[in-house]
PDB file of C-alpha atoms in Angstrom:
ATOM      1  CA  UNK E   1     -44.702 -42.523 -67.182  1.00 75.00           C
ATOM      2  CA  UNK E   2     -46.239 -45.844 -65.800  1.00 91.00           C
ATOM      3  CA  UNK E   3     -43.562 -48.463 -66.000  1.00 95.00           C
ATOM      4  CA  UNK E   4     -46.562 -50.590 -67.237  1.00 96.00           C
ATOM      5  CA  UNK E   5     -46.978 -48.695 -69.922  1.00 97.00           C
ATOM      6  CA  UNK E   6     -42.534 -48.663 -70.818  1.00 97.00           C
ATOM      7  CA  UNK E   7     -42.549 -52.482 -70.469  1.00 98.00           C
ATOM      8  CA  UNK E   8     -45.455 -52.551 -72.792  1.00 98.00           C
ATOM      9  CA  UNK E   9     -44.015 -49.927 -75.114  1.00 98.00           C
ATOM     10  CA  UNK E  10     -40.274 -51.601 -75.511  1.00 98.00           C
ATOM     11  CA  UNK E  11     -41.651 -55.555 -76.349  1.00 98.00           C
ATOM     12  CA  UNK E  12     -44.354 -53.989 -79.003  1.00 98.00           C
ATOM     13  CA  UNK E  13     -41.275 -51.798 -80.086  1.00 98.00           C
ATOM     14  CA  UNK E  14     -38.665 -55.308 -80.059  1.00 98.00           C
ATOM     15  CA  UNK E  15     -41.223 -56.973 -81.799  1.00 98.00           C
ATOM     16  CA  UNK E  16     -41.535 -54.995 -84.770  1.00 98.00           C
ATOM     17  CA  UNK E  17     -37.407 -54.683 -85.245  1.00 98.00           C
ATOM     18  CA  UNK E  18     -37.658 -58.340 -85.103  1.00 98.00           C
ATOM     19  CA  UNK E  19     -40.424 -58.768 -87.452  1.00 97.00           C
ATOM     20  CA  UNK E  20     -39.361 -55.909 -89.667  1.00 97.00           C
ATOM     21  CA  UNK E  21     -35.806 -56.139 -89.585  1.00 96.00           C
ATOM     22  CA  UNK E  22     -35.592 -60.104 -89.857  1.00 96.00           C
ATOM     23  CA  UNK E  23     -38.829 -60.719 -91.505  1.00 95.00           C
ATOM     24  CA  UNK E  24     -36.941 -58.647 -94.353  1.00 95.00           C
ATOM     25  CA  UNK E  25     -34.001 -61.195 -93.963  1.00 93.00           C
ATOM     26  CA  UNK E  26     -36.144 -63.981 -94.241  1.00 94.00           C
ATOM     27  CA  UNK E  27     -39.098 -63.264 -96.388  1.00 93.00           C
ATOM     28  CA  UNK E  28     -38.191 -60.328 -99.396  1.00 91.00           C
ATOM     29  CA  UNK E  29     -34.446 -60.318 -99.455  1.00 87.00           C
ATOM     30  CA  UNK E  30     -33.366 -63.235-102.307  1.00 80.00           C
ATOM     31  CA  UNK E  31     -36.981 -63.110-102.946  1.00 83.00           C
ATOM     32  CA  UNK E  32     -36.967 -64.024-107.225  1.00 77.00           C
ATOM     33  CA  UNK E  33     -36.455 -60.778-108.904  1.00 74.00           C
ATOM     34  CA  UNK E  34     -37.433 -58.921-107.126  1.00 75.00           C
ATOM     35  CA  UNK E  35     -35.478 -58.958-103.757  1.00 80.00           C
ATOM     36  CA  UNK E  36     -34.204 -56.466-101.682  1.00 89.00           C
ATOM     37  CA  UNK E  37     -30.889 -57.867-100.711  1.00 91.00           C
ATOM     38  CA  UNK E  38     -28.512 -56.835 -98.415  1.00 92.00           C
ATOM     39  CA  UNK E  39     -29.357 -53.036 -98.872  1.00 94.00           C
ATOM     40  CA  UNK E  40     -32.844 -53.448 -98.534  1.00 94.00           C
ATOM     41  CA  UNK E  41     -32.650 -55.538 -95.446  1.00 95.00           C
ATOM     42  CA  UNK E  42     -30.129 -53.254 -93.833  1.00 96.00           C
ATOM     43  CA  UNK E  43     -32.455 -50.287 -94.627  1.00 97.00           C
ATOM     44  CA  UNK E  44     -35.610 -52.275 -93.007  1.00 97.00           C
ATOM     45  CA  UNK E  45     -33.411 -52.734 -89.726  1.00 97.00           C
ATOM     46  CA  UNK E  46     -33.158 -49.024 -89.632  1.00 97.00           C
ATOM     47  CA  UNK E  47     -36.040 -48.053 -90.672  1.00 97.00           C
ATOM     48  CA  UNK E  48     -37.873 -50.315 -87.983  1.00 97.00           C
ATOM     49  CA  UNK E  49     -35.926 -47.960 -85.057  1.00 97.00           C
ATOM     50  CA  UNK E  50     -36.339 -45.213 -86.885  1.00 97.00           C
ATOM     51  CA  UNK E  51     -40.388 -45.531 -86.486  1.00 97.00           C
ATOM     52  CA  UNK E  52     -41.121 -47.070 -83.283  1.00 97.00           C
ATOM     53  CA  UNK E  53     -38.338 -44.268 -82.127  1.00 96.00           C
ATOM     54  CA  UNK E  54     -40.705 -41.776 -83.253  1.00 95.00           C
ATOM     55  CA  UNK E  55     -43.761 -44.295 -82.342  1.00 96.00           C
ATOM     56  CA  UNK E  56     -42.808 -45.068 -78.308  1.00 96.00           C
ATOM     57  CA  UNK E  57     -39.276 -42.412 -77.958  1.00 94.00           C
ATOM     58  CA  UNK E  58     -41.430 -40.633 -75.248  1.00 94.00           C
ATOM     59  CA  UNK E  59     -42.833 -43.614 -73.914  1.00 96.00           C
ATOM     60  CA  UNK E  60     -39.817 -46.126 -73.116  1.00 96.00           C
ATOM     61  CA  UNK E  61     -36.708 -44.474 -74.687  1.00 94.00           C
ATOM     62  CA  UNK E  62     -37.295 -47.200 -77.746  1.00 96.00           C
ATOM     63  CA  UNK E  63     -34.191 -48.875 -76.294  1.00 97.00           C
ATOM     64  CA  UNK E  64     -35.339 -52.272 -78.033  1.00 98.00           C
ATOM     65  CA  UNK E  65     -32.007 -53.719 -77.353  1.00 98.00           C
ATOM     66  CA  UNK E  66     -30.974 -55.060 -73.954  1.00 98.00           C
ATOM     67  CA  UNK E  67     -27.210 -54.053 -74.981  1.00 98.00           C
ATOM     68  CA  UNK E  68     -28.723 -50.418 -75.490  1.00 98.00           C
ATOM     69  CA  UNK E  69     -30.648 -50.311 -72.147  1.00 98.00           C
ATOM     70  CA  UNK E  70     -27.118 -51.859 -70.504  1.00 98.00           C
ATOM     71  CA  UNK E  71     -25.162 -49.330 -72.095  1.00 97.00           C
ATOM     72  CA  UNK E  72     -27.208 -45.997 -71.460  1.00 97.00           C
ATOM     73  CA  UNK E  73     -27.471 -47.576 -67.688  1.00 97.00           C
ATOM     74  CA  UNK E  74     -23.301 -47.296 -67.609  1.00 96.00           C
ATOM     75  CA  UNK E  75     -23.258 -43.772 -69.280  1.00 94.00           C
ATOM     76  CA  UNK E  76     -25.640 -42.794 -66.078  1.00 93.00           C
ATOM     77  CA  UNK E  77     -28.922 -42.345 -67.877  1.00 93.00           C
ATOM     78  CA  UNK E  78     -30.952 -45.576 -66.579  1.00 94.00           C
ATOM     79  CA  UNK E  79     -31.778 -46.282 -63.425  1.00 96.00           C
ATOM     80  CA  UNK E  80     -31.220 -49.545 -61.936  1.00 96.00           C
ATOM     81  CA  UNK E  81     -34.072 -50.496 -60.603  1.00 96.00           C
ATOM     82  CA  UNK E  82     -35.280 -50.695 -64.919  1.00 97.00           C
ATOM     83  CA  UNK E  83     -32.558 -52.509 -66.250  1.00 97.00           C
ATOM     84  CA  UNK E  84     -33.742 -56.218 -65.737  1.00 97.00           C
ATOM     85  CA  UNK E  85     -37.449 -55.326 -66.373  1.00 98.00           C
ATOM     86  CA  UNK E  86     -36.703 -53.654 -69.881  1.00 98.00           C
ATOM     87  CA  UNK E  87     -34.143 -56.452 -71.178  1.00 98.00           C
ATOM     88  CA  UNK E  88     -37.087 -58.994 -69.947  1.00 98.00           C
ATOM     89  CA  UNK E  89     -39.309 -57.133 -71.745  1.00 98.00           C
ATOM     90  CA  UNK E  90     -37.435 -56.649 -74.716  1.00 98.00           C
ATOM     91  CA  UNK E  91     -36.372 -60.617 -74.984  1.00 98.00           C
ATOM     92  CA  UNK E  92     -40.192 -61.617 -74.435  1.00 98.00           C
ATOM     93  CA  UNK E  93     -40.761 -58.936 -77.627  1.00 98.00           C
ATOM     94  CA  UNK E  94     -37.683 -60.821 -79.745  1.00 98.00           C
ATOM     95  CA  UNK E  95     -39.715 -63.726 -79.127  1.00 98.00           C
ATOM     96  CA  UNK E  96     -42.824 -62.765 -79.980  1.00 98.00           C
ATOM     97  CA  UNK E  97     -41.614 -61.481 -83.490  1.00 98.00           C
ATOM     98  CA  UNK E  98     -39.807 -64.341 -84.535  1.00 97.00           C
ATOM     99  CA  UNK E  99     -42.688 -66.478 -83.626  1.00 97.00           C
ATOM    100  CA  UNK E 100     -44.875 -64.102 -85.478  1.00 98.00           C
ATOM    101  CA  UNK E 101     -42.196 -64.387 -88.691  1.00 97.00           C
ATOM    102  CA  UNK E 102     -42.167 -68.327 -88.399  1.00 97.00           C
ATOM    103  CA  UNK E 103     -45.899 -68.411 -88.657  1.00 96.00           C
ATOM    104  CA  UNK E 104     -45.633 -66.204 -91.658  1.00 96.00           C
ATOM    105  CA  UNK E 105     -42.768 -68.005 -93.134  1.00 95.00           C
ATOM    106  CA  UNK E 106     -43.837 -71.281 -92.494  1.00 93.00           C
ATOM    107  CA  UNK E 107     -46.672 -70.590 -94.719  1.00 92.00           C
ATOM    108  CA  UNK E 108     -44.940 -71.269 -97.788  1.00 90.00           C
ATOM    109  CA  UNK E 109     -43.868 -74.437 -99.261  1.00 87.00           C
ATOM    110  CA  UNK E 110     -40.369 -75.869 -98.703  1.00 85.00           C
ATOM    111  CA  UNK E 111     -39.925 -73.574 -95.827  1.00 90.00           C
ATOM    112  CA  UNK E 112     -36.985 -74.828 -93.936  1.00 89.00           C
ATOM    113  CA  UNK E 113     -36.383 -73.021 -90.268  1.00 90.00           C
ATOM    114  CA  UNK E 114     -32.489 -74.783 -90.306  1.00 84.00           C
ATOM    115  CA  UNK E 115     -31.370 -72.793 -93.418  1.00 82.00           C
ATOM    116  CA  UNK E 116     -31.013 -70.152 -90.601  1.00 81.00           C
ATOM    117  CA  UNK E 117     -34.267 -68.019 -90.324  1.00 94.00           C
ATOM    118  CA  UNK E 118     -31.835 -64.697 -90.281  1.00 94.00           C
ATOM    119  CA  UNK E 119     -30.069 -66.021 -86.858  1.00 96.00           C
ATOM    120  CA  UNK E 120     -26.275 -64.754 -86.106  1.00 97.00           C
ATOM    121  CA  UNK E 121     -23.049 -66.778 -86.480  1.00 97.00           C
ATOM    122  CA  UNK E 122     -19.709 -67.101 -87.287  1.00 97.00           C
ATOM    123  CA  UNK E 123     -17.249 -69.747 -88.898  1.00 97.00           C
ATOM    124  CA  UNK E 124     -19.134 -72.138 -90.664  1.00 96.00           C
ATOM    125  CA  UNK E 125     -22.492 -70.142 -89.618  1.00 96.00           C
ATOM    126  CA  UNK E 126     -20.907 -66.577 -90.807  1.00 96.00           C
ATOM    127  CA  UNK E 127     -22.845 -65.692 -94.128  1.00 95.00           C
ATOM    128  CA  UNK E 128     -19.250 -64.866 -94.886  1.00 96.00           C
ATOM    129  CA  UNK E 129     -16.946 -67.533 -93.391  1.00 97.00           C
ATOM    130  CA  UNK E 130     -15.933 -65.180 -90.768  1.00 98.00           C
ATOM    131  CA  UNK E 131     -14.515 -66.501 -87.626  1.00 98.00           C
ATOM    132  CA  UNK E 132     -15.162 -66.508 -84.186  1.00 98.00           C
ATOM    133  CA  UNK E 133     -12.499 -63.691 -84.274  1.00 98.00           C
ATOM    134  CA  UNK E 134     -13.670 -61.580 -86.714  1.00 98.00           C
ATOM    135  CA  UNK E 135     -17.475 -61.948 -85.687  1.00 98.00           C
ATOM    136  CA  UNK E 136     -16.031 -61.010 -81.559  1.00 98.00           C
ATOM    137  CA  UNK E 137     -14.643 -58.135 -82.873  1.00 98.00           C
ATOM    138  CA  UNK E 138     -17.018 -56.854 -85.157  1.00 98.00           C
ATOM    139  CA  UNK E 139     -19.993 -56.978 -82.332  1.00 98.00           C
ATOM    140  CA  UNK E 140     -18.133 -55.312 -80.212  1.00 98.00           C
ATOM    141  CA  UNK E 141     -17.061 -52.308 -82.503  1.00 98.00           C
ATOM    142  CA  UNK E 142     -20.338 -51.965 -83.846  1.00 98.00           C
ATOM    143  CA  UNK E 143     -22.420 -51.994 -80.618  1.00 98.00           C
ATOM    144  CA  UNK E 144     -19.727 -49.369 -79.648  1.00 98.00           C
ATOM    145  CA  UNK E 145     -20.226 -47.367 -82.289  1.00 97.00           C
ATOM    146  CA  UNK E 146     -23.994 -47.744 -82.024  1.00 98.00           C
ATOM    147  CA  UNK E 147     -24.333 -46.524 -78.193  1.00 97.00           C
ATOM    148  CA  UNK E 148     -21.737 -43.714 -78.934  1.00 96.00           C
ATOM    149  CA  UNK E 149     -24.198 -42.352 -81.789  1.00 96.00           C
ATOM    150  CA  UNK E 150     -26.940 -42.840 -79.483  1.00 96.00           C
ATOM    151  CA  UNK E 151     -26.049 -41.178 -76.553  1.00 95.00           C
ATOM    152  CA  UNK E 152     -24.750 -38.271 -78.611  1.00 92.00           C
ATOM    153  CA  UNK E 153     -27.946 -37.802 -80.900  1.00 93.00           C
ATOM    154  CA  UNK E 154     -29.993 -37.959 -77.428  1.00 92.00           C
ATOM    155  CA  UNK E 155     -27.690 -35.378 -75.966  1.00 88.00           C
ATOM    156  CA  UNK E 156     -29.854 -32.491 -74.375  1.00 83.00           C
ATOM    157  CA  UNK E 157     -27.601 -30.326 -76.419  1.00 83.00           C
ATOM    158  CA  UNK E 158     -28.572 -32.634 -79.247  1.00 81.00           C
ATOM    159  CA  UNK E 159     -31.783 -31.698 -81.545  1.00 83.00           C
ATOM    160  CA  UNK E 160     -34.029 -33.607 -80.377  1.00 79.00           C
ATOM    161  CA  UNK E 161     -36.242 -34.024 -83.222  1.00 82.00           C
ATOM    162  CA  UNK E 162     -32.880 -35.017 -85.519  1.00 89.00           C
ATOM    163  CA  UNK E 163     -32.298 -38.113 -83.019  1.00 92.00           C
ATOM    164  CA  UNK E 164     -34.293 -40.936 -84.798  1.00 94.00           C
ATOM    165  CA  UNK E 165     -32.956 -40.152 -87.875  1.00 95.00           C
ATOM    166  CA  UNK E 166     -28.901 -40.724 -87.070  1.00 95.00           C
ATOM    167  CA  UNK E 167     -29.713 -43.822 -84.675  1.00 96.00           C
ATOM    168  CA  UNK E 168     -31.902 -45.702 -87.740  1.00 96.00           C
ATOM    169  CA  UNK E 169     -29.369 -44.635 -90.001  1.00 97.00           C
ATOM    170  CA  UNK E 170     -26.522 -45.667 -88.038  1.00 97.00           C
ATOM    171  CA  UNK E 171     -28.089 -49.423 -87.622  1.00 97.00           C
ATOM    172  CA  UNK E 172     -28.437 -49.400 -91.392  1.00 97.00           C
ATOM    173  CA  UNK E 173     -24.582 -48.004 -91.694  1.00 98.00           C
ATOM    174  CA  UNK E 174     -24.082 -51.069 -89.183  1.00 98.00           C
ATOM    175  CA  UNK E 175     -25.608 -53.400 -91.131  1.00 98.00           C
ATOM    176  CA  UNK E 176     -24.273 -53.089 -94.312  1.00 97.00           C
ATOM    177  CA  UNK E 177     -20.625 -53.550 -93.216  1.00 97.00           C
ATOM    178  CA  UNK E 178     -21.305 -56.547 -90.856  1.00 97.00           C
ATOM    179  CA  UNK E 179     -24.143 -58.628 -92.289  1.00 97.00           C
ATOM    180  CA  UNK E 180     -21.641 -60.501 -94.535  1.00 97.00           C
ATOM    181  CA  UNK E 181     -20.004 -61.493 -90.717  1.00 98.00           C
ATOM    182  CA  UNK E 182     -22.491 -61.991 -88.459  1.00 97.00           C
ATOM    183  CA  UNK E 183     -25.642 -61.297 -89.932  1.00 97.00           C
ATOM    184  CA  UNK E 184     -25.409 -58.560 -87.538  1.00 97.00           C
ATOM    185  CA  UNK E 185     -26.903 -58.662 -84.244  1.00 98.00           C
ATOM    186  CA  UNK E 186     -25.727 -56.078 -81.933  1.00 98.00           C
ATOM    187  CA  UNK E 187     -28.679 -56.805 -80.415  1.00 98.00           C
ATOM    188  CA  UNK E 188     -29.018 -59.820 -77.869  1.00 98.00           C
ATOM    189  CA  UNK E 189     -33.038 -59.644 -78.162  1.00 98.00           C
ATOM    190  CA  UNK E 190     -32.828 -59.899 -81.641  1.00 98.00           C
ATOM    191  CA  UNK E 191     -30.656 -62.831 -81.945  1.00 98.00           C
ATOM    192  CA  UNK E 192     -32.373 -64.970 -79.173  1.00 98.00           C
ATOM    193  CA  UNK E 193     -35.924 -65.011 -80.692  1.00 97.00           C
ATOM    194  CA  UNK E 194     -34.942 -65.901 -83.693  1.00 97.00           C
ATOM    195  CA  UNK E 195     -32.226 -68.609 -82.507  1.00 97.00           C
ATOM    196  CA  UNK E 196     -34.564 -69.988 -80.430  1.00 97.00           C
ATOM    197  CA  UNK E 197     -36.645 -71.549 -83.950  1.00 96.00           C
ATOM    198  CA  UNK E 198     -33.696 -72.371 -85.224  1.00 95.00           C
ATOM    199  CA  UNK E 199     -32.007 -74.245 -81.999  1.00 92.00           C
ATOM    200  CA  UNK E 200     -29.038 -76.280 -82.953  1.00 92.00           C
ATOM    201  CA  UNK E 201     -26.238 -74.263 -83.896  1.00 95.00           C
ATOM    202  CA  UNK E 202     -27.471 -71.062 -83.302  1.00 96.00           C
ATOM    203  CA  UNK E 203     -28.529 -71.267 -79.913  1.00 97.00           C
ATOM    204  CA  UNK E 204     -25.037 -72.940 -79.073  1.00 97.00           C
ATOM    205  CA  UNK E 205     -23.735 -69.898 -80.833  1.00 98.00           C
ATOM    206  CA  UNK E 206     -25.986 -67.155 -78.983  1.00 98.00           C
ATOM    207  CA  UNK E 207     -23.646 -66.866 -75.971  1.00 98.00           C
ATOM    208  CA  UNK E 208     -21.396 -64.642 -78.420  1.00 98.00           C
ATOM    209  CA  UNK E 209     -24.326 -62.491 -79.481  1.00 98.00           C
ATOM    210  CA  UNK E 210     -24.833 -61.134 -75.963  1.00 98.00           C
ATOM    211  CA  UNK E 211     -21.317 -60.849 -74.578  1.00 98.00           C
ATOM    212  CA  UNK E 212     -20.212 -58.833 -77.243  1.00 98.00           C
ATOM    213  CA  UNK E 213     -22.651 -56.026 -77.897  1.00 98.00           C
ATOM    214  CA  UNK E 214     -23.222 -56.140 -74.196  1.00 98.00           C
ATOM    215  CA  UNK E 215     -18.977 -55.461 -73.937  1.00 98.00           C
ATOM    216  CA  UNK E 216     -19.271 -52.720 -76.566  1.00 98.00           C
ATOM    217  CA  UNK E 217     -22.150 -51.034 -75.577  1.00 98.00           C
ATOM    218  CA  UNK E 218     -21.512 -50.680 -71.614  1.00 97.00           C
ATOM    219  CA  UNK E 219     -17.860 -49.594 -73.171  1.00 97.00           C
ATOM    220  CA  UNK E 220     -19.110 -47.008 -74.924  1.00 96.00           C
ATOM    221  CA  UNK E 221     -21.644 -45.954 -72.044  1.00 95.00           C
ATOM    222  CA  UNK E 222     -18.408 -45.591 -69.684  1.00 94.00           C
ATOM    223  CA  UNK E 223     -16.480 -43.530 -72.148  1.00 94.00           C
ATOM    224  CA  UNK E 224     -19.098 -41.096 -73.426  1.00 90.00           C
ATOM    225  CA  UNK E 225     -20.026 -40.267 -69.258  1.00 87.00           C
ATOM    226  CA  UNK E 226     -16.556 -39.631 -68.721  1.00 85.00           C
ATOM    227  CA  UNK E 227     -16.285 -37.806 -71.963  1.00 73.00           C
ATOM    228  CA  UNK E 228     -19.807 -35.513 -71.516  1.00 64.00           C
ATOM    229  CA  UNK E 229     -18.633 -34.351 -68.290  1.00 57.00           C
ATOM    230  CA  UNK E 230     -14.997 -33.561 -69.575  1.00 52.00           C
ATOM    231  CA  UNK E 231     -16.822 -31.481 -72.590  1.00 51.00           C
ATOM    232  CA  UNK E 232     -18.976 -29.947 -69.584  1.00 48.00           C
ATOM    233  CA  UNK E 233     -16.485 -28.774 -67.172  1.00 50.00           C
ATOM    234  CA  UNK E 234     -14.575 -27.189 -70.275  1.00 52.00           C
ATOM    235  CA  UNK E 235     -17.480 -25.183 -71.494  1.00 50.00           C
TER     236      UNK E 235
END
């Protein structure tokens, strides 16, 4: 595959969990009676991996996540030479769909981009009042947790077919437990295009939102390579 076409393929892909995912956040979930609230927009997070991994899978991978791409290049299945042009790719996509969001959102009247436009935070900017604690440790665990399900449902042992199914799902498990503390990133594309409408505190905040998925995720790459060739010699 071109890597035209895999750069192309992973910032459409970023852009729609963007749009999808945080254009849930922002435009249906406390919409009046009708709102989808945290379930909903957990389920729309998922849901927008679950198609573009069906969508561009075969293309790029559908990493849409520079914490994703960094993590399956520590577990031995990226090469190098693709790490830095995905995650540029994938930022530029984050950017796109939050600008895409804010032209939709902006639309209506007494649209205000500093009530948070569905950026991450902690303390005072948790939805929660989580703190800078409890929002480290979360991102970390959950972009752990998220790699770990990835690399195993994309096993070769794996079925194949089964794959997007458990990684959408498991972003939607992800989000329901850690909206109320971070609004959930464990994605560092997703929480710079949106941050970067909102400015302020959430861009002063952002250096959190790519440390710690980044942490978990290359964590989890290490451990699952060591683990996958322990499982291997044993069989």
């Amino acid at each position: 595959m071109l890597m035209r076409n895999k750069l192309i393929a992973e910032f459409i892909g970023t852009l729609w969990l963007v749009l999808g995912g945080c254009g849930s956040a922002v435009l249906a979930a406390g919409f009046p009676d009708v709102g989808i609230g945290l379930l909903g927009v957990s389920l729309a997070f998922g849901l927008t991996v679950l198609t573009m991994a069906y969508a561009i899978g075969h293309i790029s991978g559908c990493h849409l996540n520079p914490a994703v791409t960094l993590g399956l290049w520590s577990s031995g299945r990226m090469p190098t030479c693709e790490v830095f042009p995905y995650i540029i790719s994938q930022v530029l996509g984050g950017i796109a769909g939050a600008a895409i969001l804010y032209l939709i959102a902006s639309g209506q009247a007494g649209f205000d981009v500093s009530a948070g436009f569905a950026s991450n935070g902690y303390a005072e900017h948790s939805p929660g009042g989580y703190s800078l604690q409890a929002a480290l440790t979360t991102e970390v665990v959950m972009t752990f947790m998220f790699l770990f399900i990835i690399l195993g449902a994309t096993h070769e042992r794996a079925p194949a077919a089964m794959a997007p199914l458990a990684i959408g799902m498991a972003l939607t498990l992800i989000h329901l437990i850690s909206i109320p503390v971070t609004n959930t990133s464990v994605n560092p594309a997703r929480s710079t295009g949106v941050a970067l409408f909102v400015g302020d505190w959430a861009v002063k905040q952002l250096w959190l939102f790519w440390v710690a998925p980044i942490a978990g995720a290359m964590a989890a790459g290490f451990l699952y390579r060591c683990f996958g060739q322990s499982s291997a010699n044993s069989n």
